[in-house]
Amino acid sequence: MADQDRTNEEYDLRYSERIGEADAADYSEETAAEIAAPGVYNRSLDRDEEKETAAAGRGVGYAALALSILSLFVLPVLFGATGIVLGFIARRRGSESLGGWAIAIGAISIIVGMFILPFF
């Protein structure tokens, strides 16, 4: 019965305090940015990681390209498929062009080896 006696005009329904009674608890602003320590972003560390990743991808890319070119002459399905897989790995590690060339040459080698060479 005590709840029925109250009028909603006296209370703000979002808070359990009476309207007009302001104190420090009413100011609910976000202060995390002011309290937290400033973050320092060092871009040279990211550049070093990118260089290491590109160097690792370059080695895999050259291996993939070598296998794809070799597949044009010997065992096109085996070496071509291996070149394609290594080409995808090289592209993922940052060597976009070498990986792309290895994938393209490996795919061409497989297509030529399976569909054109049997007729000669």
PDB file of C-alpha atoms in Angstrom:
ATOM      1  CA  MET A   1       0.000   0.000   0.000  1.00  0.00           C
ATOM      2  CA  ALA A   2       2.911   2.342   0.514  1.00  0.00           C
ATOM      3  CA  ASP A   3       3.685   2.298  -3.209  1.00  0.00           C
ATOM      4  CA  GLN A   4       0.171   3.371  -4.077  1.00  0.00           C
ATOM      5  CA  ASP A   5       0.401   6.430  -1.855  1.00  0.00           C
ATOM      6  CA  ARG A   6       3.404   7.809  -3.753  1.00  0.00           C
ATOM      7  CA  THR A   7       2.908  10.142  -6.656  1.00  0.00           C
ATOM      8  CA  ASN A   8       5.092   9.873  -9.732  1.00  0.00           C
ATOM      9  CA  GLU A   9       5.511  13.643  -9.920  1.00  0.00           C
ATOM     10  CA  GLU A  10       7.965  13.616  -7.048  1.00  0.00           C
ATOM     11  CA  TYR A  11      10.287  10.954  -8.448  1.00  0.00           C
ATOM     12  CA  ASP A  12      12.285  10.709 -11.588  1.00  0.00           C
ATOM     13  CA  LEU A  13      11.575   7.213 -12.820  1.00  0.00           C
ATOM     14  CA  ARG A  14      15.099   6.691 -14.157  1.00  0.00           C
ATOM     15  CA  TYR A  15      16.736   7.269 -10.793  1.00  0.00           C
ATOM     16  CA  SER A  16      15.690   6.443  -7.293  1.00  0.00           C
ATOM     17  CA  GLU A  17      16.278  10.026  -6.096  1.00  0.00           C
ATOM     18  CA  ARG A  18      13.842  12.863  -5.828  1.00  0.00           C
ATOM     19  CA  ILE A  19      13.912  15.465  -8.576  1.00  0.00           C
ATOM     20  CA  GLY A  20      15.601  18.627  -7.438  1.00  0.00           C
ATOM     21  CA  GLU A  21      17.927  16.928  -4.966  1.00  0.00           C
ATOM     22  CA  ALA A  22      21.171  17.166  -6.886  1.00  0.00           C
ATOM     23  CA  ASP A  23      24.479  16.024  -5.523  1.00  0.00           C
ATOM     24  CA  ALA A  24      27.691  14.596  -6.976  1.00  0.00           C
ATOM     25  CA  ALA A  25      26.018  11.294  -7.853  1.00  0.00           C
ATOM     26  CA  ASP A  26      23.841  12.998 -10.494  1.00  0.00           C
ATOM     27  CA  TYR A  27      26.790  13.674 -12.764  1.00  0.00           C
ATOM     28  CA  SER A  28      27.379  10.331 -14.450  1.00  0.00           C
ATOM     29  CA  GLU A  29      29.823  11.321 -17.162  1.00  0.00           C
ATOM     30  CA  GLU A  30      32.370   8.987 -18.609  1.00  0.00           C
ATOM     31  CA  THR A  31      35.793   9.677 -17.182  1.00  0.00           C
ATOM     32  CA  ALA A  32      37.767   6.681 -18.437  1.00  0.00           C
ATOM     33  CA  ALA A  33      39.640   8.710 -21.032  1.00  0.00           C
ATOM     34  CA  GLU A  34      40.851  11.139 -18.421  1.00  0.00           C
ATOM     35  CA  ILE A  35      41.867   8.492 -15.915  1.00  0.00           C
ATOM     36  CA  ALA A  36      43.569   6.026 -18.251  1.00  0.00           C
ATOM     37  CA  ALA A  37      47.216   6.410 -19.137  1.00  0.00           C
ATOM     38  CA  PRO A  38      47.766   7.743 -22.642  1.00  0.00           C
ATOM     39  CA  GLY A  39      48.523   5.013 -25.148  1.00  0.00           C
ATOM     40  CA  VAL A  40      51.622   5.408 -27.239  1.00  0.00           C
ATOM     41  CA  TYR A  41      51.533   3.838 -30.693  1.00  0.00           C
ATOM     42  CA  ASN A  42      54.906   3.042 -32.196  1.00  0.00           C
ATOM     43  CA  ARG A  43      54.547   2.632 -35.965  1.00  0.00           C
ATOM     44  CA  SER A  44      58.111   1.476 -36.485  1.00  0.00           C
ATOM     45  CA  LEU A  45      57.299  -1.790 -34.701  1.00  0.00           C
ATOM     46  CA  ASP A  46      54.494  -2.495 -37.160  1.00  0.00           C
ATOM     47  CA  ARG A  47      56.758  -1.683 -40.093  1.00  0.00           C
ATOM     48  CA  ASP A  48      59.383  -4.120 -38.808  1.00  0.00           C
ATOM     49  CA  GLU A  49      56.750  -6.851 -38.520  1.00  0.00           C
ATOM     50  CA  GLU A  50      55.544  -6.122 -42.064  1.00  0.00           C
ATOM     51  CA  LYS A  51      59.095  -6.368 -43.386  1.00  0.00           C
ATOM     52  CA  GLU A  52      59.613  -9.711 -41.646  1.00  0.00           C
ATOM     53  CA  THR A  53      56.304 -10.994 -42.994  1.00  0.00           C
ATOM     54  CA  ALA A  54      57.098  -9.803 -46.521  1.00  0.00           C
ATOM     55  CA  ALA A  55      60.546 -11.428 -46.345  1.00  0.00           C
ATOM     56  CA  ALA A  56      59.037 -14.736 -45.244  1.00  0.00           C
ATOM     57  CA  GLY A  57      56.433 -14.494 -47.996  1.00  0.00           C
ATOM     58  CA  ARG A  58      59.087 -13.664 -50.590  1.00  0.00           C
ATOM     59  CA  GLY A  59      60.971 -16.921 -49.948  1.00  0.00           C
ATOM     60  CA  VAL A  60      57.808 -18.986 -50.171  1.00  0.00           C
ATOM     61  CA  GLY A  61      56.813 -17.008 -53.272  1.00  0.00           C
ATOM     62  CA  TYR A  62      60.074 -17.796 -55.081  1.00  0.00           C
ATOM     63  CA  ALA A  63      59.715 -21.488 -54.177  1.00  0.00           C
ATOM     64  CA  ALA A  64      56.130 -21.497 -55.457  1.00  0.00           C
ATOM     65  CA  LEU A  65      57.143 -19.751 -58.678  1.00  0.00           C
ATOM     66  CA  ALA A  66      60.008 -22.201 -59.224  1.00  0.00           C
ATOM     67  CA  LEU A  67      57.697 -25.193 -58.732  1.00  0.00           C
ATOM     68  CA  SER A  68      55.081 -23.703 -61.041  1.00  0.00           C
ATOM     69  CA  ILE A  69      57.636 -23.091 -63.796  1.00  0.00           C
ATOM     70  CA  LEU A  70      59.079 -26.580 -63.295  1.00  0.00           C
ATOM     71  CA  SER A  71      55.567 -28.000 -63.644  1.00  0.00           C
ATOM     72  CA  LEU A  72      55.441 -26.685 -67.218  1.00  0.00           C
ATOM     73  CA  PHE A  73      58.055 -29.311 -68.118  1.00  0.00           C
ATOM     74  CA  VAL A  74      57.778 -32.161 -65.581  1.00  0.00           C
ATOM     75  CA  LEU A  75      54.758 -33.629 -63.734  1.00  0.00           C
ATOM     76  CA  PRO A  76      52.354 -30.729 -64.293  1.00  0.00           C
ATOM     77  CA  VAL A  77      49.625 -31.947 -61.928  1.00  0.00           C
ATOM     78  CA  LEU A  78      51.895 -32.604 -58.961  1.00  0.00           C
ATOM     79  CA  PHE A  79      54.233 -29.612 -59.242  1.00  0.00           C
ATOM     80  CA  GLY A  80      51.473 -27.297 -60.501  1.00  0.00           C
ATOM     81  CA  ALA A  81      49.230 -28.089 -57.525  1.00  0.00           C
ATOM     82  CA  THR A  82      52.146 -27.646 -55.115  1.00  0.00           C
ATOM     83  CA  GLY A  83      53.009 -24.321 -56.753  1.00  0.00           C
ATOM     84  CA  ILE A  84      49.404 -23.159 -56.424  1.00  0.00           C
ATOM     85  CA  VAL A  85      49.233 -24.071 -52.728  1.00  0.00           C
ATOM     86  CA  LEU A  86      52.561 -22.375 -52.000  1.00  0.00           C
ATOM     87  CA  GLY A  87      51.384 -19.386 -54.043  1.00  0.00           C
ATOM     88  CA  PHE A  88      48.393 -18.955 -51.761  1.00  0.00           C
ATOM     89  CA  ILE A  89      50.650 -19.215 -48.723  1.00  0.00           C
ATOM     90  CA  ALA A  90      52.994 -16.586 -50.207  1.00  0.00           C
ATOM     91  CA  ARG A  91      50.094 -14.217 -50.905  1.00  0.00           C
ATOM     92  CA  ARG A  92      48.885 -14.656 -47.354  1.00  0.00           C
ATOM     93  CA  ARG A  93      52.327 -13.837 -45.972  1.00  0.00           C
ATOM     94  CA  GLY A  94      52.558 -10.604 -47.909  1.00  0.00           C
ATOM     95  CA  SER A  95      54.158 -11.458 -51.253  1.00  0.00           C
ATOM     96  CA  GLU A  96      51.166 -10.642 -53.449  1.00  0.00           C
ATOM     97  CA  SER A  97      52.808 -10.567 -56.884  1.00  0.00           C
ATOM     98  CA  LEU A  98      54.992 -13.677 -56.551  1.00  0.00           C
ATOM     99  CA  GLY A  99      52.095 -15.655 -55.136  1.00  0.00           C
ATOM    100  CA  GLY A 100      49.770 -14.488 -57.887  1.00  0.00           C
ATOM    101  CA  TRP A 101      52.241 -15.418 -60.622  1.00  0.00           C
ATOM    102  CA  ALA A 102      52.837 -18.831 -59.061  1.00  0.00           C
ATOM    103  CA  ILE A 103      49.093 -19.495 -58.853  1.00  0.00           C
ATOM    104  CA  ALA A 104      48.516 -18.427 -62.454  1.00  0.00           C
ATOM    105  CA  ILE A 105      51.439 -20.403 -63.918  1.00  0.00           C
ATOM    106  CA  GLY A 106      50.542 -23.475 -61.851  1.00  0.00           C
ATOM    107  CA  ALA A 107      46.922 -23.341 -63.012  1.00  0.00           C
ATOM    108  CA  ILE A 108      47.966 -22.905 -66.647  1.00  0.00           C
ATOM    109  CA  SER A 109      50.361 -25.816 -66.316  1.00  0.00           C
ATOM    110  CA  ILE A 110      47.662 -28.090 -64.908  1.00  0.00           C
ATOM    111  CA  ILE A 111      45.167 -27.100 -67.605  1.00  0.00           C
ATOM    112  CA  VAL A 112      47.713 -27.598 -70.394  1.00  0.00           C
ATOM    113  CA  GLY A 113      48.958 -30.856 -68.883  1.00  0.00           C
ATOM    114  CA  MET A 114      45.522 -32.392 -68.451  1.00  0.00           C
ATOM    115  CA  PHE A 115      43.623 -31.175 -71.497  1.00  0.00           C
ATOM    116  CA  ILE A 116      46.064 -30.290 -74.297  1.00  0.00           C
ATOM    117  CA  LEU A 117      49.170 -32.498 -73.972  1.00  0.00           C
ATOM    118  CA  PRO A 118      47.306 -35.847 -74.145  1.00  0.00           C
ATOM    119  CA  PHE A 119      46.417 -35.065 -77.760  1.00  0.00           C
ATOM    120  CA  PHE A 120      50.084 -34.743 -78.855  1.00  0.00           C
TER     121      PHE A 120
END
